[in-house]
mmCIF file of C-alpha atoms in Angstrom:
data_model
loop_
_atom_site.group_PDB
_atom_site.id
_atom_site.type_symbol
_atom_site.label_atom_id
_atom_site.label_comp_id
_atom_site.label_asym_id
_atom_site.label_seq_id
_atom_site.Cartn_x
_atom_site.Cartn_y
_atom_site.Cartn_z
ATOM 1 C CA THR A 1 20.405 -1.922 22.225
ATOM 2 C CA ALA A 2 17.304 -0.513 20.203
ATOM 3 C CA VAL A 3 15.049 -1.840 23.257
ATOM 4 C CA GLU A 4 17.681 -2.419 25.670
ATOM 5 C CA HIS A 5 19.735 0.359 26.113
ATOM 6 C CA THR A 6 19.301 2.797 29.156
ATOM 7 C CA ASN A 7 19.815 5.904 26.733
ATOM 8 C CA HIS A 8 16.601 6.558 24.609
ATOM 9 C CA LEU A 9 18.665 8.799 22.182
ATOM 10 C CA ALA A 10 21.009 5.604 21.606
ATOM 11 C CA ARG A 11 17.637 3.727 21.460
ATOM 12 C CA LEU A 12 16.676 5.933 18.910
ATOM 13 C CA HIS A 13 19.547 5.903 16.621
ATOM 14 C CA ALA A 14 19.514 1.954 16.448
ATOM 15 C CA LEU A 15 16.182 2.130 15.274
ATOM 16 C CA TRP A 16 16.898 4.368 12.558
ATOM 17 C CA THR A 17 19.797 2.229 11.775
ATOM 18 C CA LEU A 18 17.797 -1.043 11.704
ATOM 19 C CA GLU A 19 15.223 0.715 9.348
ATOM 20 C CA GLY A 20 17.891 1.875 7.154
ATOM 21 C CA LEU A 21 19.234 -1.886 6.984
ATOM 22 C CA ARG A 22 15.691 -2.836 6.367
ATOM 23 C CA LYS A 23 15.743 -5.022 9.429
ATOM 24 C CA ILE A 24 12.409 -3.368 11.310
ATOM 25 C CA ASP A 25 9.940 -6.126 11.981
ATOM 26 C CA GLY A 26 6.543 -6.243 13.480
ATOM 27 C CA PRO A 27 7.610 -7.985 16.996
ATOM 28 C CA LEU A 28 10.293 -5.398 17.343
ATOM 29 C CA LEU A 29 7.980 -2.434 16.889
ATOM 30 C CA LEU A 30 5.434 -3.819 18.922
ATOM 31 C CA GLU A 31 7.721 -3.931 21.569
ATOM 32 C CA VAL A 32 8.936 -0.422 20.717
ATOM 33 C CA LEU A 33 5.622 0.907 20.939
ATOM 34 C CA ASN A 34 5.290 0.060 24.622
ATOM 35 C CA ASP A 35 8.617 2.111 25.261
ATOM 36 C CA ALA A 36 8.109 4.296 28.454
ATOM 37 C CA HIS A 37 9.805 7.099 26.294
ATOM 38 C CA PRO A 38 7.640 9.104 23.945
ATOM 39 C CA LYS A 39 10.096 9.643 21.474
ATOM 40 C CA ILE A 40 10.716 6.098 21.136
ATOM 41 C CA ARG A 41 6.979 5.364 20.617
ATOM 42 C CA ALA A 42 6.469 8.072 18.408
ATOM 43 C CA THR A 43 9.550 6.553 16.028
ATOM 44 C CA GLY A 44 7.710 3.445 16.434
ATOM 45 C CA VAL A 45 4.827 4.858 14.555
ATOM 46 C CA ARG A 46 6.706 6.276 11.954
ATOM 47 C CA LEU A 47 8.796 3.003 11.677
ATOM 48 C CA SER A 48 5.596 0.849 10.952
ATOM 49 C CA GLU A 49 4.056 2.849 8.273
ATOM 50 C CA PRO A 50 5.611 0.304 5.673
ATOM 51 C CA LEU A 51 4.427 -2.745 7.559
ATOM 52 C CA LEU A 52 0.739 -1.212 7.970
ATOM 53 C CA ARG A 53 0.475 -0.711 4.213
ATOM 54 C CA ALA A 54 0.436 -4.824 4.157
ATOM 55 C CA SER A 55 -2.625 -6.743 4.541
ATOM 56 C CA ASN A 56 -1.491 -10.055 6.720
ATOM 57 C CA GLU A 57 -1.974 -10.973 10.079
ATOM 58 C CA PRO A 58 1.317 -9.299 11.689
ATOM 59 C CA ALA A 59 0.079 -6.351 10.308
ATOM 60 C CA ALA A 60 -3.062 -6.273 12.110
ATOM 61 C CA GLU A 61 -1.712 -6.859 15.118
ATOM 62 C CA LEU A 62 0.390 -3.999 14.684
ATOM 63 C CA ARG A 63 -2.372 -1.901 13.550
ATOM 64 C CA LYS A 64 -4.534 -2.583 16.585
ATOM 65 C CA LYS A 65 -1.507 -1.530 18.710
ATOM 66 C CA ILE A 66 -0.973 1.580 16.598
ATOM 67 C CA LEU A 67 -4.691 2.573 16.643
ATOM 68 C CA SER A 68 -4.629 2.370 20.681
ATOM 69 C CA LEU A 69 -1.929 5.163 20.833
ATOM 70 C CA GLY A 70 -4.687 7.694 20.084
ATOM 71 C CA GLN A 71 -4.896 7.569 24.077
ATOM 72 C CA ASP A 72 -1.232 8.141 24.453
ATOM 73 C CA GLY A 73 -0.469 11.280 26.719
ATOM 74 C CA ALA A 74 2.153 12.466 24.773
ATOM 75 C CA ALA A 75 2.109 15.052 22.264
ATOM 76 C CA ASP A 76 4.611 13.680 20.151
ATOM 77 C CA VAL A 77 3.066 10.003 19.996
ATOM 78 C CA GLN A 78 -0.276 11.911 19.100
ATOM 79 C CA ILE A 79 1.263 14.029 16.232
ATOM 80 C CA GLN A 80 3.207 11.328 14.745
ATOM 81 C CA LEU A 81 0.328 8.609 14.862
ATOM 82 C CA ALA A 82 -2.288 11.755 13.108
ATOM 83 C CA LEU A 83 0.404 12.118 10.495
ATOM 84 C CA THR A 84 0.631 8.087 10.079
ATOM 85 C CA LEU A 85 -2.747 7.433 9.773
ATOM 86 C CA GLY A 86 -2.798 9.711 6.876
ATOM 87 C CA GLU A 87 -0.137 7.346 5.040
ATOM 88 C CA ILE A 88 -1.940 4.245 5.365
ATOM 89 C CA PRO A 89 -4.824 2.577 3.606
ATOM 90 C CA ALA A 90 -7.902 4.297 5.029
ATOM 91 C CA ASP A 91 -10.558 2.259 6.920
ATOM 92 C CA GLU A 92 -13.148 2.663 9.527
ATOM 93 C CA ALA A 93 -10.764 2.317 12.502
ATOM 94 C CA SER A 94 -8.141 4.617 11.390
ATOM 95 C CA GLY A 95 -10.716 7.252 10.610
ATOM 96 C CA ALA A 96 -12.419 7.016 14.026
ATOM 97 C CA ALA A 97 -9.116 7.297 15.227
ATOM 98 C CA LEU A 98 -8.386 10.666 13.103
ATOM 99 C CA LYS A 99 -11.585 12.068 14.157
ATOM 100 C CA ALA A 100 -10.867 11.674 17.455
ATOM 101 C CA LEU A 101 -7.187 13.177 17.280
ATOM 102 C CA THR A 102 -9.073 16.188 15.804
ATOM 103 C CA GLU A 103 -10.140 16.787 19.474
ATOM 104 C CA SER A 104 -6.499 16.216 21.255
ATOM 105 C CA LYS A 105 -5.333 18.455 23.994
ATOM 106 C CA PHE A 106 -2.327 19.089 21.815
ATOM 107 C CA SER A 107 -3.232 21.758 18.999
ATOM 108 C CA LEU A 108 -0.276 20.328 16.621
ATOM 109 C CA ALA A 109 -2.164 16.942 17.060
ATOM 110 C CA GLU A 110 -5.213 18.472 16.062
ATOM 111 C CA ASP A 111 -3.594 19.990 13.147
ATOM 112 C CA ALA A 112 -2.044 17.152 12.080
ATOM 113 C CA ALA A 113 -5.125 15.064 12.129
ATOM 114 C CA ASN A 114 -7.076 17.173 9.964
ATOM 115 C CA PHE A 115 -4.377 17.574 7.508
ATOM 116 C CA SER A 116 -4.379 14.000 7.374
ATOM 117 C CA ILE A 117 -8.277 13.881 6.862
ATOM 118 C CA THR A 118 -7.930 16.224 4.059
ATOM 119 C CA ALA A 119 -5.424 14.472 2.378
ATOM 120 C CA ARG A 120 -6.919 11.235 2.427
ATOM 121 C CA ASP A 121 -10.167 12.754 1.101
ATOM 122 C CA SER A 122 -8.408 15.343 -1.659
ATOM 123 C CA LYS A 123 -9.118 15.077 -5.493
ATOM 124 C CA PRO A 124 -6.478 16.017 -7.525
ATOM 125 C CA VAL A 125 -6.454 19.840 -8.372
ATOM 126 C CA THR A 126 -6.455 20.661 -12.288
ATOM 127 C CA ALA A 127 -5.394 24.158 -12.812
ATOM 128 C CA ALA A 128 -7.759 26.360 -15.016
ATOM 129 C CA VAL A 129 -6.168 27.532 -17.742
ATOM 130 C CA ALA A 130 -6.959 31.537 -18.855
ATOM 131 C CA THR A 131 -7.711 32.086 -22.606
ATOM 132 C CA LYS A 132 -6.593 35.756 -22.146
ATOM 133 C CA PRO A 133 -4.020 37.107 -19.658
ATOM 134 C CA LYS A 134 -5.353 39.714 -17.494
ATOM 135 C CA LEU A 135 -2.035 41.002 -16.406
ATOM 136 C CA SER A 136 -0.163 43.699 -18.065
ATOM 137 C CA ALA A 137 3.460 42.727 -19.753
ATOM 138 C CA THR A 138 5.217 43.587 -16.558
ATOM 139 C CA GLU A 139 2.950 41.688 -14.324
ATOM 140 C CA MET A 140 3.064 38.535 -16.669
ATOM 141 C CA LYS A 141 7.054 38.857 -16.834
ATOM 142 C CA GLN A 142 6.809 38.911 -12.640
ATOM 143 C CA PHE A 143 4.194 36.073 -12.770
ATOM 144 C CA GLU A 144 6.580 33.895 -14.978
ATOM 145 C CA ALA A 145 9.388 34.901 -12.896
ATOM 146 C CA GLY A 146 7.706 33.597 -9.763
ATOM 147 C CA LYS A 147 6.414 30.572 -11.161
ATOM 148 C CA ALA A 148 9.782 29.839 -12.437
ATOM 149 C CA MET A 149 11.057 30.302 -9.030
ATOM 150 C CA TYR A 150 8.573 28.116 -7.363
ATOM 151 C CA GLU A 151 9.157 25.268 -9.657
ATOM 152 C CA VAL A 152 12.534 25.147 -8.815
ATOM 153 C CA VAL A 153 12.679 25.841 -5.056
ATOM 154 C CA CYS A 154 9.245 24.851 -3.698
ATOM 155 C CA LEU A 155 8.083 21.872 -6.330
ATOM 156 C CA PRO A 156 10.444 19.454 -5.385
ATOM 157 C CA CYS A 157 9.189 19.039 -1.660
ATOM 158 C CA HIS A 158 5.436 20.478 -2.086
ATOM 159 C CA GLN A 159 5.127 17.846 -5.255
ATOM 160 C CA PRO A 160 2.485 19.099 -8.328
ATOM 161 C CA HIS A 161 -0.493 18.024 -5.694
ATOM 162 C CA GLY A 162 0.628 20.405 -3.262
ATOM 163 C CA LEU A 163 0.404 17.900 -0.262
ATOM 164 C CA GLY A 164 4.055 17.276 -0.027
ATOM 165 C CA GLN A 165 6.509 14.386 -0.636
ATOM 166 C CA GLU A 166 6.140 11.070 1.165
ATOM 167 C CA GLY A 167 8.202 10.362 4.189
#
């Protein structure tokens, strides 16, 4: 039903169920990436990420198909492609695809491509440690409270590097 059901929502649920069972493979994804519905194609792009990290022949065929989706006319597909290209090993072809997506007609796809390019090129950020606080005691107390709140509420998702967590 992941590729045959007439209801795209049923196909979408079937794909995520197969992913949870670790039953997604290259041939299935290649079929999904040709689906008529853009949400299914976008899901196929996202589900391909683990396979695209491999360096084998099936991954090469899948990678070629994924890169061709930069020309897809659907915003959902272009946005997911831009995010996925930031998650897989960088090479010249994926860099060119990301660069092309920075000129997408969909502003969110442009933003996602720019984010992925920045994430690929980013270096770990190290915080400068002040030798002498320039805050008053009250300001320092507020700063520490804010820092503690950030560490509890924000850090789990944003991660220490600030780029967010995988997935």
